[in-house]
Amino acid sequence: MPTEVFNWKICGVGGYGLQVASSMLGKTFLRGGLNVQTYDEFPSVIKGGPATSQVAASVAPIRSPRQAVQLLVCLNEQSIRDHVRELVPGGWLLYDPDAVPKPSVKRTDLTLFPAPLTRITQEVKAEKIMRNVVSIGATLGLLGFSTDLVNQQLRQQYGQKGEEVVQENLKAVEAGATYATEHAPAKFPFRLKVGRRRQRRMLISGNDALGLGALAAGVRFYAGYPMTPSTSLLFFMVKHGPDFGVVVRQLPDEIAVINAAIGASFAGVRSMVATSGGGFSLMVESLGLAAMTETPLVVVNAQRPGPATGLPTWTEQGDLRFVMHAAPGDFPRVVVAPGDVTECFQAMSLAFNIADRYQTPVVVLTDKFLGESSFTTDAMRTTDWRVDRGPVVTRGVISGEHGMFPRYADTPSGVSPRPFPGTPGLPYMANSDEHDEFGLSTEEASVRLVQHAKRMRKLTDLAWDLPEPERYGPTKADLTLLSWGSTKGPALDALELLAAEGIRINLIHFFVLHPFPAATTIKRLAGVKRLVTVEGNASGQLAGLIRQHTGLAIEDQILRYDGRPFEAVELAAAVRERLGIKRRAHA
Amino acid sequence: MPKPLPLTERSFRSRPPNWCPGCGDFGIWTALKRALVTLQLKPDQLTIVFGIGCSGNMVNVVRAYGFHGLHGRTLPVAEGIRLANHKLPVIVVGGDGDGLGEGIGHFIHAIRANPNVTYILHDNQVYGLTKGEHSPTAPKGFVSTTAPTGVIEEPVNPIGLALAAGASFVSRGFAGDLDSLETLLVAAIRHQGLALVDVLQPCVTFNHHNTYLWYYQRVYQLSNVQHDPSKLDLAWRRAQEPMDEKIPVGIFFQTKRPTLESQLPPLQGGRTLLEQQPVRPVDISAVVAQYQ
């Protein structure tokens, strides 16, 4: 039976190399011409604690993880108990009989495949940890995939570590494949059609896509402090930054992180920081500093469920209102929330250009699901990109009795030309106190009014300079979903599932959340039959924004805040229920 | 083209100061301007990062490139500026409340990193702008508006703290001795690495204990006694001298330590990060290939 989506899930405890395995299998499927989506669940501990990693492969695009599993690989007994219910009818459970001599599985529709992963590692003289690699071999054997694909992948992944490491892994893969071919208890019922490898495809996580975008946009200074789920972006920058001439600093706290980035940006280089909600909380006062001194800054907030320490390794979209309002006083800022890895990449060009053009902070809002899961996309390119540093001057006219440069001169757009410190002849002060055009402190009401209005005026041009909400699916639909950020993937997958059943729904997706695209929203929502918001938070933050800016109250909200991303199948079911449609019997 | 004026103290003046008459900040301000003239550093050839407080209000009386940031956060800003442009001298001006209260974490960590920054710490035992609360350097028993029966805590010893953190230049100056302070600031700015200049600075409005007279009776120059600033153990001993008896000023300790800037590969090619800032999108195809 050909499978639309083949979902492979490996389960064990943290430290078993589950993510390594899924990334290896994912790349193998990608190289086999398939669309791939990987998703990890792991506890906030280094070793131990239940962890899983899954790889979904499909000929059609796949943008979100699926709960239903075709092949479950369990490396310990607990994981069988926890996950066997996720198998589809007729699903296969592959387990290591050396770790689980007698698995207790009540379901009778499943095929149990005891594959002695531990023994196979011993036979090929590999460490026990390499059970993960053997299991990939077994999976490829069951699917009838050639191990050549994994061979190329191993060379790419481990080539730098030397031929020995490549060969060790390769042996483990081949031993697993041979065992599966020879000992499978039945014919494996799931078939994946291998396509031709498509050259211009890649499999990448949201955080890596942000890093790639930042490199392409010419970031020169990156500072970070470890905080899940932003840390993999710090790892990316540490790994690749130096090759691109980027100074990457792990600093002692998030306050130092953002202030160092503000200093570097003030001195003229493109600077960014990344953190999660807790770290963002520490950065709050300094966000206002960037705005007050009109210093460009890009801040990534990879959300996780809060408040406080919350659920460190899980996902949520609960920080939208927080980042929109963080820091005392009013100031112009931009909040964007990429919906997929391509948008992550593109968002960095936009964020740096907007930050430079408007000399104010830009917040890029992602989350654990988007940041740390991998998705298939076309290879990222910068063909239509440009670097816009905004109004920077190297010459100018000094004025005032003191002969300083009017860096904060009142302008129609609210943006004033800036010299970088060290520019001959144009000294000025960047000042967190309210200041005059030279940056000198003032408490004069008239000057305050001019400067505050000048800063806030940037929002007028900004409103025209940002992408508008996009509509996906048919123009006319029986129901319209509204989403922002990472919910785009599950929502689009739900749209496709429903379209296959002839159910016409569409999606309006928000990439820019602040300044809120009120006019477009009103236009897009006019004449819509039925509206449902889909958000990963408890209070319906987008729905609140829409009501605030359009007067439209959307009562029907699908909210999720259990730390897990939305699931397309569940979303589709929720839509069917709303439309009073019964699911047709499974084909 | 008019001939450029010679560099003088006046070159660094913007607005007239509004510190209380007699404030120790006047002395530090004057000594700093003189040191810059001595070093022939022009207003557009350096950046001064100011903290929040009376000391930070120097932002309004100095003509130069400057950044007046948030309370306690001067040093990270200074590090960021140095990393973006390591050809630009950076001087930090901040108070004891700013740097040793709110910012004490940055103080330790900046010293560990050792960026080439001169840190002028205005040390007057009180918060002036907010009306005379005690600062972290106020001695135990010090009576302030918020400690009417005397401060309970032991004071922070910035010299000892800097030595313990591994500072490469640790010094103390006195705002009432302009010539010595200027000499000290010149040495500090010339030093390669983070140079701490803890400046004893009488607050004539809120601190009636540590007055000019009180300091004049106690301050002595380390250069006038047998002190070798290359010896950490001697510096330690001098740092522990009780402030209410004799107060050493001058360079406690100076050593060569690699600066932060000298250890970051992107800064080793002779060009600053700013000079390397791309103006066109960067080719990332080599990294993209790793995801294919």
mmCIF file of C-alpha atoms in Angstrom, chain A residues 15-352:
data_model
loop_
_atom_site.group_PDB
_atom_site.id
_atom_site.type_symbol
_atom_site.label_atom_id
_atom_site.label_comp_id
_atom_site.label_asym_id
_atom_site.label_seq_id
_atom_site.Cartn_x
_atom_site.Cartn_y
_atom_site.Cartn_z
ATOM 1 C CA GLY A 15 21.277 10.858 25.294
ATOM 2 C CA TYR A 16 20.387 7.931 22.973
ATOM 3 C CA GLY A 17 21.190 9.932 19.840
ATOM 4 C CA LEU A 18 17.572 10.113 18.706
ATOM 5 C CA GLN A 19 17.903 13.505 17.031
ATOM 6 C CA VAL A 20 21.088 12.418 15.250
ATOM 7 C CA ALA A 21 19.188 9.433 13.913
ATOM 8 C CA SER A 22 16.222 11.409 12.687
ATOM 9 C CA SER A 23 18.400 14.028 11.082
ATOM 10 C CA MET A 24 20.315 11.260 9.275
ATOM 11 C CA LEU A 25 17.133 9.535 8.116
ATOM 12 C CA GLY A 26 15.565 12.857 7.188
ATOM 13 C CA LYS A 27 18.506 13.786 4.978
ATOM 14 C CA THR A 28 18.400 10.343 3.400
ATOM 15 C CA PHE A 29 14.730 10.776 2.510
ATOM 16 C CA LEU A 30 15.434 14.291 1.228
ATOM 17 C CA ARG A 31 18.121 12.888 -1.021
ATOM 18 C CA GLY A 32 15.581 10.348 -2.163
ATOM 19 C CA GLY A 33 13.531 13.208 -3.551
ATOM 20 C CA LEU A 34 10.950 13.264 -0.762
ATOM 21 C CA ASN A 35 9.568 16.063 1.340
ATOM 22 C CA VAL A 36 10.639 15.694 4.937
ATOM 23 C CA GLN A 37 9.568 17.146 8.254
ATOM 24 C CA THR A 38 11.242 16.264 11.543
ATOM 25 C CA TYR A 39 10.074 16.982 15.065
ATOM 26 C CA ASP A 40 11.674 16.271 18.445
ATOM 27 C CA GLU A 41 10.277 16.032 21.930
ATOM 28 C CA PHE A 42 12.715 15.949 24.776
ATOM 29 C CA PRO A 43 12.789 16.845 28.466
ATOM 30 C CA SER A 44 14.820 19.633 30.009
ATOM 31 C CA VAL A 45 17.610 17.309 31.176
ATOM 32 C CA ILE A 46 20.892 16.265 29.576
ATOM 33 C CA LYS A 47 20.574 12.517 29.892
ATOM 34 C CA GLY A 48 17.603 10.335 30.702
ATOM 35 C CA GLY A 49 13.969 11.260 30.645
ATOM 36 C CA PRO A 50 11.681 10.168 27.852
ATOM 37 C CA ALA A 51 12.571 11.614 24.462
ATOM 38 C CA THR A 52 11.369 11.062 20.935
ATOM 39 C CA SER A 53 12.318 12.153 17.473
ATOM 40 C CA GLN A 54 10.237 11.694 14.380
ATOM 41 C CA VAL A 55 10.643 11.971 10.645
ATOM 42 C CA ALA A 56 7.708 12.340 8.313
ATOM 43 C CA ALA A 57 8.381 11.780 4.617
ATOM 44 C CA SER A 58 5.969 12.390 1.812
ATOM 45 C CA VAL A 59 5.864 12.910 -1.925
ATOM 46 C CA ALA A 60 3.589 15.903 -1.376
ATOM 47 C CA PRO A 61 4.766 18.854 0.716
ATOM 48 C CA ILE A 62 4.550 18.300 4.482
ATOM 49 C CA ARG A 63 4.782 21.213 6.861
ATOM 50 C CA SER A 64 3.875 19.809 10.254
ATOM 51 C CA PRO A 65 4.399 16.733 12.397
ATOM 52 C CA ARG A 66 1.836 13.924 12.355
ATOM 53 C CA GLN A 67 0.755 11.939 15.362
ATOM 54 C CA ALA A 68 -0.024 8.733 13.472
ATOM 55 C CA VAL A 69 3.104 6.629 13.126
ATOM 56 C CA GLN A 70 3.782 3.897 10.596
ATOM 57 C CA LEU A 71 7.058 2.611 12.020
ATOM 58 C CA LEU A 72 7.878 3.033 15.689
ATOM 59 C CA VAL A 73 11.413 2.288 16.841
ATOM 60 C CA CYS A 74 11.662 1.788 20.596
ATOM 61 C CA LEU A 75 15.001 1.584 22.330
ATOM 62 C CA ASN A 76 13.557 0.943 25.793
ATOM 63 C CA GLU A 77 10.505 -0.609 27.417
ATOM 64 C CA GLN A 78 8.937 2.600 28.694
ATOM 65 C CA SER A 79 8.752 4.098 25.237
ATOM 66 C CA ILE A 80 6.735 1.121 23.968
ATOM 67 C CA ARG A 81 4.179 1.718 26.729
ATOM 68 C CA ASP A 82 4.082 5.447 25.984
ATOM 69 C CA HIS A 83 3.895 5.413 22.212
ATOM 70 C CA VAL A 84 2.494 2.167 20.887
ATOM 71 C CA ARG A 85 -0.967 3.741 20.721
ATOM 72 C CA GLU A 86 0.330 6.224 18.133
ATOM 73 C CA LEU A 87 0.831 3.468 15.557
ATOM 74 C CA VAL A 88 -1.650 3.370 12.677
ATOM 75 C CA PRO A 89 -3.722 0.213 12.272
ATOM 76 C CA GLY A 90 -1.298 -2.362 10.909
ATOM 77 C CA GLY A 91 1.694 -0.303 12.021
ATOM 78 C CA TRP A 92 5.050 -1.829 12.817
ATOM 79 C CA LEU A 93 6.931 -1.754 16.097
ATOM 80 C CA LEU A 94 10.656 -2.281 15.814
ATOM 81 C CA TYR A 95 12.312 -2.887 19.173
ATOM 82 C CA ASP A 96 15.589 -4.120 20.552
ATOM 83 C CA PRO A 97 14.993 -7.529 22.230
ATOM 84 C CA ASP A 98 18.243 -7.064 24.172
ATOM 85 C CA ALA A 99 16.726 -4.003 25.848
ATOM 86 C CA VAL A 100 13.107 -5.239 25.914
ATOM 87 C CA PRO A 101 12.986 -9.039 26.115
ATOM 88 C CA LYS A 102 9.178 -9.259 26.379
ATOM 89 C CA PRO A 103 7.342 -6.181 25.151
ATOM 90 C CA SER A 104 3.828 -6.000 26.476
ATOM 91 C CA VAL A 105 1.693 -4.865 23.584
ATOM 92 C CA LYS A 106 -2.044 -5.399 23.857
ATOM 93 C CA ARG A 107 -2.860 -4.279 20.321
ATOM 94 C CA THR A 108 -3.263 -7.199 17.968
ATOM 95 C CA ASP A 109 -3.242 -5.264 14.712
ATOM 96 C CA LEU A 110 0.443 -4.486 14.867
ATOM 97 C CA THR A 111 3.468 -6.268 13.514
ATOM 98 C CA LEU A 112 6.233 -6.652 16.060
ATOM 99 C CA PHE A 113 9.732 -6.775 14.681
ATOM 100 C CA PRO A 114 12.384 -7.637 17.245
ATOM 101 C CA ALA A 115 15.656 -6.408 15.711
ATOM 102 C CA PRO A 116 18.659 -7.083 17.941
ATOM 103 C CA LEU A 117 20.139 -3.607 17.591
ATOM 104 C CA THR A 118 22.545 -4.002 20.501
ATOM 105 C CA ARG A 119 23.857 -7.317 19.203
ATOM 106 C CA ILE A 120 24.301 -5.892 15.722
ATOM 107 C CA THR A 121 26.382 -3.011 17.075
ATOM 108 C CA GLN A 122 28.587 -5.588 18.807
ATOM 109 C CA GLU A 123 28.915 -7.609 15.615
ATOM 110 C CA VAL A 124 30.152 -4.577 13.676
ATOM 111 C CA LYS A 125 32.341 -3.556 16.633
ATOM 112 C CA ALA A 126 30.513 -0.299 17.201
ATOM 113 C CA GLU A 127 29.536 1.439 20.430
ATOM 114 C CA LYS A 128 26.100 0.640 21.852
ATOM 115 C CA ILE A 129 25.042 4.238 21.159
ATOM 116 C CA MET A 130 25.064 3.312 17.475
ATOM 117 C CA ARG A 131 21.843 1.364 17.865
ATOM 118 C CA ASN A 132 20.302 4.500 16.419
ATOM 119 C CA VAL A 133 22.283 4.143 13.206
ATOM 120 C CA VAL A 134 21.528 0.400 12.983
ATOM 121 C CA SER A 135 17.828 1.219 13.313
ATOM 122 C CA ILE A 136 18.103 3.555 10.327
ATOM 123 C CA GLY A 137 19.639 0.731 8.325
ATOM 124 C CA ALA A 138 16.787 -1.540 9.382
ATOM 125 C CA THR A 139 14.258 1.100 8.368
ATOM 126 C CA LEU A 140 15.834 1.497 4.937
ATOM 127 C CA GLY A 141 15.918 -2.289 4.598
ATOM 128 C CA LEU A 142 12.198 -2.540 5.356
ATOM 129 C CA LEU A 143 11.399 0.246 2.913
ATOM 130 C CA GLY A 144 13.633 -1.297 0.275
ATOM 131 C CA PHE A 145 15.653 1.891 0.047
ATOM 132 C CA SER A 146 19.184 1.731 -1.229
ATOM 133 C CA THR A 147 21.818 2.407 1.424
ATOM 134 C CA ASP A 148 23.698 4.471 -1.186
ATOM 135 C CA LEU A 149 21.630 7.483 -0.186
ATOM 136 C CA VAL A 150 22.735 7.219 3.423
ATOM 137 C CA ASN A 151 26.279 6.605 2.267
ATOM 138 C CA GLN A 152 26.394 10.058 0.630
ATOM 139 C CA GLN A 153 24.731 11.565 3.636
ATOM 140 C CA LEU A 154 27.281 10.030 6.045
ATOM 141 C CA ARG A 155 30.121 11.414 3.992
ATOM 142 C CA GLN A 156 28.626 14.863 4.178
ATOM 143 C CA GLN A 157 27.901 14.589 7.897
ATOM 144 C CA TYR A 158 31.047 12.827 9.102
ATOM 145 C CA GLY A 159 33.489 13.366 6.238
ATOM 146 C CA GLN A 160 35.448 15.896 8.287
ATOM 147 C CA LYS A 161 35.872 13.369 11.096
ATOM 148 C CA GLY A 162 37.639 11.002 8.758
ATOM 149 C CA GLU A 163 36.944 7.910 6.681
ATOM 150 C CA GLU A 164 37.011 5.670 9.759
ATOM 151 C CA VAL A 165 33.956 7.317 11.273
ATOM 152 C CA VAL A 166 32.151 7.199 7.931
ATOM 153 C CA GLN A 167 32.919 3.505 7.520
ATOM 154 C CA GLU A 168 31.873 2.694 11.088
ATOM 155 C CA ASN A 169 28.490 4.323 10.508
ATOM 156 C CA LEU A 170 28.135 2.790 7.105
ATOM 157 C CA LYS A 171 28.763 -0.705 8.466
ATOM 158 C CA ALA A 172 26.139 -0.159 11.124
ATOM 159 C CA VAL A 173 23.621 1.019 8.528
ATOM 160 C CA GLU A 174 24.318 -1.897 6.221
ATOM 161 C CA ALA A 175 24.176 -4.442 9.017
ATOM 162 C CA GLY A 176 20.784 -3.026 10.040
ATOM 163 C CA ALA A 177 19.509 -3.103 6.475
ATOM 164 C CA THR A 178 20.696 -6.679 5.909
ATOM 165 C CA TYR A 179 19.088 -7.850 9.140
ATOM 166 C CA ALA A 180 15.773 -6.255 8.228
ATOM 167 C CA THR A 181 15.813 -7.681 4.724
ATOM 168 C CA GLU A 182 16.553 -11.185 5.988
ATOM 169 C CA HIS A 183 14.489 -11.283 9.172
ATOM 170 C CA ALA A 184 11.441 -9.099 8.651
ATOM 171 C CA PRO A 185 8.481 -11.088 10.004
ATOM 172 C CA ALA A 186 6.319 -10.087 7.048
ATOM 173 C CA LYS A 187 6.283 -7.936 3.972
ATOM 174 C CA PHE A 188 6.589 -4.338 5.106
ATOM 175 C CA PRO A 189 3.207 -2.819 4.244
ATOM 176 C CA PHE A 190 4.318 0.778 3.770
ATOM 177 C CA ARG A 191 5.943 1.889 0.564
ATOM 178 C CA LEU A 192 7.566 5.220 -0.159
ATOM 179 C CA LYS A 193 8.067 6.169 -3.739
ATOM 180 C CA VAL A 194 11.614 7.372 -4.118
ATOM 181 C CA GLY A 195 11.825 10.229 -6.516
ATOM 182 C CA ARG A 196 14.781 11.732 -8.280
ATOM 183 C CA ARG A 197 16.945 13.792 -6.008
ATOM 184 C CA ARG A 198 16.024 17.382 -6.539
ATOM 185 C CA GLN A 199 19.136 19.459 -6.393
ATOM 186 C CA ARG A 200 17.715 22.665 -5.102
ATOM 187 C CA ARG A 201 16.017 21.309 -1.981
ATOM 188 C CA MET A 202 17.172 21.533 1.581
ATOM 189 C CA LEU A 203 16.144 20.306 5.013
ATOM 190 C CA ILE A 204 16.639 22.964 7.663
ATOM 191 C CA SER A 205 15.356 24.082 11.047
ATOM 192 C CA GLY A 206 13.880 27.500 11.720
ATOM 193 C CA ASN A 207 16.785 28.541 13.911
ATOM 194 C CA ASP A 208 19.355 27.544 11.303
ATOM 195 C CA ALA A 209 17.316 29.358 8.649
ATOM 196 C CA LEU A 210 17.429 32.491 10.817
ATOM 197 C CA GLY A 211 21.199 32.083 11.178
ATOM 198 C CA LEU A 212 21.608 31.601 7.453
ATOM 199 C CA GLY A 213 19.486 34.682 6.804
ATOM 200 C CA ALA A 214 21.523 36.720 9.259
ATOM 201 C CA LEU A 215 24.784 35.682 7.578
ATOM 202 C CA ALA A 216 23.370 36.556 4.170
ATOM 203 C CA ALA A 217 22.163 39.908 5.468
ATOM 204 C CA GLY A 218 25.683 40.710 6.645
ATOM 205 C CA VAL A 219 25.367 40.420 10.409
ATOM 206 C CA ARG A 220 28.730 41.318 11.978
ATOM 207 C CA PHE A 221 28.002 40.995 15.680
ATOM 208 C CA TYR A 222 26.007 38.288 17.397
ATOM 209 C CA ALA A 223 25.662 37.984 21.153
ATOM 210 C CA GLY A 224 23.783 35.316 23.037
ATOM 211 C CA TYR A 225 23.213 33.607 26.343
ATOM 212 C CA PRO A 226 22.103 29.986 26.332
ATOM 213 C CA MET A 227 18.352 29.582 26.576
ATOM 214 C CA THR A 228 16.210 26.887 25.009
ATOM 215 C CA PRO A 229 14.875 27.053 22.337
ATOM 216 C CA SER A 230 17.132 29.831 21.050
ATOM 217 C CA THR A 231 20.407 28.072 21.826
ATOM 218 C CA SER A 232 20.667 26.184 18.545
ATOM 219 C CA LEU A 233 20.881 29.573 16.825
ATOM 220 C CA LEU A 234 23.816 30.463 19.078
ATOM 221 C CA PHE A 235 25.398 27.112 18.092
ATOM 222 C CA PHE A 236 24.831 27.925 14.422
ATOM 223 C CA MET A 237 26.501 31.314 14.764
ATOM 224 C CA VAL A 238 29.418 29.885 16.756
ATOM 225 C CA LYS A 239 29.895 27.261 14.029
ATOM 226 C CA HIS A 240 29.570 29.470 10.948
ATOM 227 C CA GLY A 241 30.018 33.050 12.165
ATOM 228 C CA PRO A 242 33.821 33.150 12.209
ATOM 229 C CA ASP A 243 34.001 31.902 8.572
ATOM 230 C CA PHE A 244 31.918 34.921 7.628
ATOM 231 C CA GLY A 245 33.825 37.421 9.756
ATOM 232 C CA VAL A 246 31.141 37.612 12.430
ATOM 233 C CA VAL A 247 32.137 38.251 16.028
ATOM 234 C CA VAL A 248 30.049 35.860 18.124
ATOM 235 C CA ARG A 249 30.018 36.367 21.874
ATOM 236 C CA GLN A 250 28.417 34.342 24.617
ATOM 237 C CA LEU A 251 28.011 36.941 27.337
ATOM 238 C CA PRO A 252 27.208 36.473 31.034
ATOM 239 C CA ASP A 253 23.547 37.452 30.898
ATOM 240 C CA GLU A 254 20.910 38.729 28.504
ATOM 241 C CA ILE A 255 21.301 42.307 29.728
ATOM 242 C CA ALA A 256 24.961 42.263 28.707
ATOM 243 C CA VAL A 257 23.966 40.530 25.472
ATOM 244 C CA ILE A 258 21.557 43.208 24.296
ATOM 245 C CA ASN A 259 23.652 46.133 25.527
ATOM 246 C CA ALA A 260 26.731 44.838 23.730
ATOM 247 C CA ALA A 261 24.670 44.480 20.560
ATOM 248 C CA ILE A 262 23.357 48.020 20.974
ATOM 249 C CA GLY A 263 26.930 49.265 21.430
ATOM 250 C CA ALA A 264 28.107 47.433 18.312
ATOM 251 C CA SER A 265 25.159 48.701 16.299
ATOM 252 C CA PHE A 266 25.693 52.269 17.521
ATOM 253 C CA ALA A 267 29.275 51.905 16.307
ATOM 254 C CA GLY A 268 27.961 50.913 12.881
ATOM 255 C CA VAL A 269 27.742 47.154 12.400
ATOM 256 C CA ARG A 270 24.704 44.954 11.891
ATOM 257 C CA SER A 271 24.021 43.367 15.269
ATOM 258 C CA MET A 272 21.570 40.818 16.555
ATOM 259 C CA VAL A 273 20.691 38.816 19.631
ATOM 260 C CA ALA A 274 18.490 35.797 20.208
ATOM 261 C CA THR A 275 16.833 34.503 23.335
ATOM 262 C CA SER A 276 13.589 33.057 24.645
ATOM 263 C CA GLY A 277 10.891 34.751 26.719
ATOM 264 C CA GLY A 278 12.789 34.706 30.013
ATOM 265 C CA GLY A 279 15.898 36.217 28.477
ATOM 266 C CA PHE A 280 13.774 38.679 26.553
ATOM 267 C CA SER A 281 12.363 39.789 29.907
ATOM 268 C CA LEU A 282 15.860 40.765 30.986
ATOM 269 C CA MET A 283 16.350 42.665 27.733
ATOM 270 C CA VAL A 284 13.202 44.708 28.061
ATOM 271 C CA GLU A 285 14.633 47.968 29.413
ATOM 272 C CA SER A 286 17.350 47.903 26.772
ATOM 273 C CA LEU A 287 14.822 47.437 23.979
ATOM 274 C CA GLY A 288 13.629 50.915 24.885
ATOM 275 C CA LEU A 289 17.242 52.094 24.939
ATOM 276 C CA ALA A 290 17.681 51.012 21.320
ATOM 277 C CA ALA A 291 14.511 52.889 20.376
ATOM 278 C CA MET A 292 15.399 56.022 22.375
ATOM 279 C CA THR A 293 18.930 56.236 20.969
ATOM 280 C CA GLU A 294 17.513 55.262 17.544
ATOM 281 C CA THR A 295 19.918 52.364 17.276
ATOM 282 C CA PRO A 296 19.015 49.565 14.838
ATOM 283 C CA LEU A 297 18.699 46.177 16.497
ATOM 284 C CA VAL A 298 17.400 42.732 15.600
ATOM 285 C CA VAL A 299 16.111 40.617 18.479
ATOM 286 C CA VAL A 300 14.940 37.031 18.015
ATOM 287 C CA ASN A 301 12.577 35.646 20.644
ATOM 288 C CA ALA A 302 12.173 31.886 20.248
ATOM 289 C CA GLN A 303 9.094 31.339 22.378
ATOM 290 C CA ARG A 304 8.500 28.556 24.847
ATOM 291 C CA PRO A 305 5.601 28.151 27.248
ATOM 292 C CA GLY A 306 5.731 30.566 30.163
ATOM 293 C CA PRO A 307 5.374 32.184 32.554
ATOM 294 C CA ALA A 308 8.727 32.054 34.364
ATOM 295 C CA THR A 309 10.783 28.959 33.521
ATOM 296 C CA GLY A 310 7.643 27.361 32.132
ATOM 297 C CA LEU A 311 8.139 24.354 29.881
ATOM 298 C CA PRO A 312 11.697 24.934 28.702
ATOM 299 C CA THR A 313 11.818 22.452 25.816
ATOM 300 C CA TRP A 314 8.277 22.830 24.484
ATOM 301 C CA THR A 315 6.478 25.260 22.258
ATOM 302 C CA GLU A 316 3.990 28.116 22.591
ATOM 303 C CA GLN A 317 2.975 31.406 20.988
ATOM 304 C CA GLY A 318 2.381 33.227 24.238
ATOM 305 C CA ASP A 319 4.778 36.176 23.927
ATOM 306 C CA LEU A 320 3.099 38.200 21.177
ATOM 307 C CA ARG A 321 1.526 40.799 23.435
ATOM 308 C CA PHE A 322 4.628 40.818 25.623
ATOM 309 C CA VAL A 323 7.118 41.710 22.877
ATOM 310 C CA MET A 324 4.698 44.252 21.400
ATOM 311 C CA HIS A 325 4.459 46.167 24.647
ATOM 312 C CA ALA A 326 7.783 45.407 26.382
ATOM 313 C CA ALA A 327 9.668 48.408 27.829
ATOM 314 C CA PRO A 328 8.336 51.639 29.310
ATOM 315 C CA GLY A 329 6.841 54.328 27.140
ATOM 316 C CA ASP A 330 5.775 54.439 23.522
ATOM 317 C CA PHE A 331 8.232 53.838 20.744
ATOM 318 C CA PRO A 332 8.192 52.488 17.211
ATOM 319 C CA ARG A 333 9.080 48.840 16.856
ATOM 320 C CA VAL A 334 8.393 46.043 14.446
ATOM 321 C CA VAL A 335 7.282 42.537 15.375
ATOM 322 C CA VAL A 336 7.362 39.840 12.707
ATOM 323 C CA ALA A 337 6.644 36.147 13.128
ATOM 324 C CA PRO A 338 7.931 33.849 10.368
ATOM 325 C CA GLY A 339 5.525 31.035 9.520
ATOM 326 C CA ASP A 340 8.037 28.606 8.019
ATOM 327 C CA VAL A 341 11.748 28.180 7.408
ATOM 328 C CA THR A 342 11.710 30.221 4.204
ATOM 329 C CA GLU A 343 10.031 33.049 6.040
ATOM 330 C CA CYS A 344 12.661 32.700 8.797
ATOM 331 C CA PHE A 345 15.379 33.197 6.193
ATOM 332 C CA GLN A 346 13.601 36.081 4.471
ATOM 333 C CA ALA A 347 12.704 37.671 7.802
ATOM 334 C CA MET A 348 16.352 38.354 8.559
ATOM 335 C CA SER A 349 16.859 40.433 5.423
ATOM 336 C CA LEU A 350 13.693 42.339 6.214
ATOM 337 C CA ALA A 351 14.573 42.731 9.897
ATOM 338 C CA PHE A 352 18.056 44.125 9.285
#
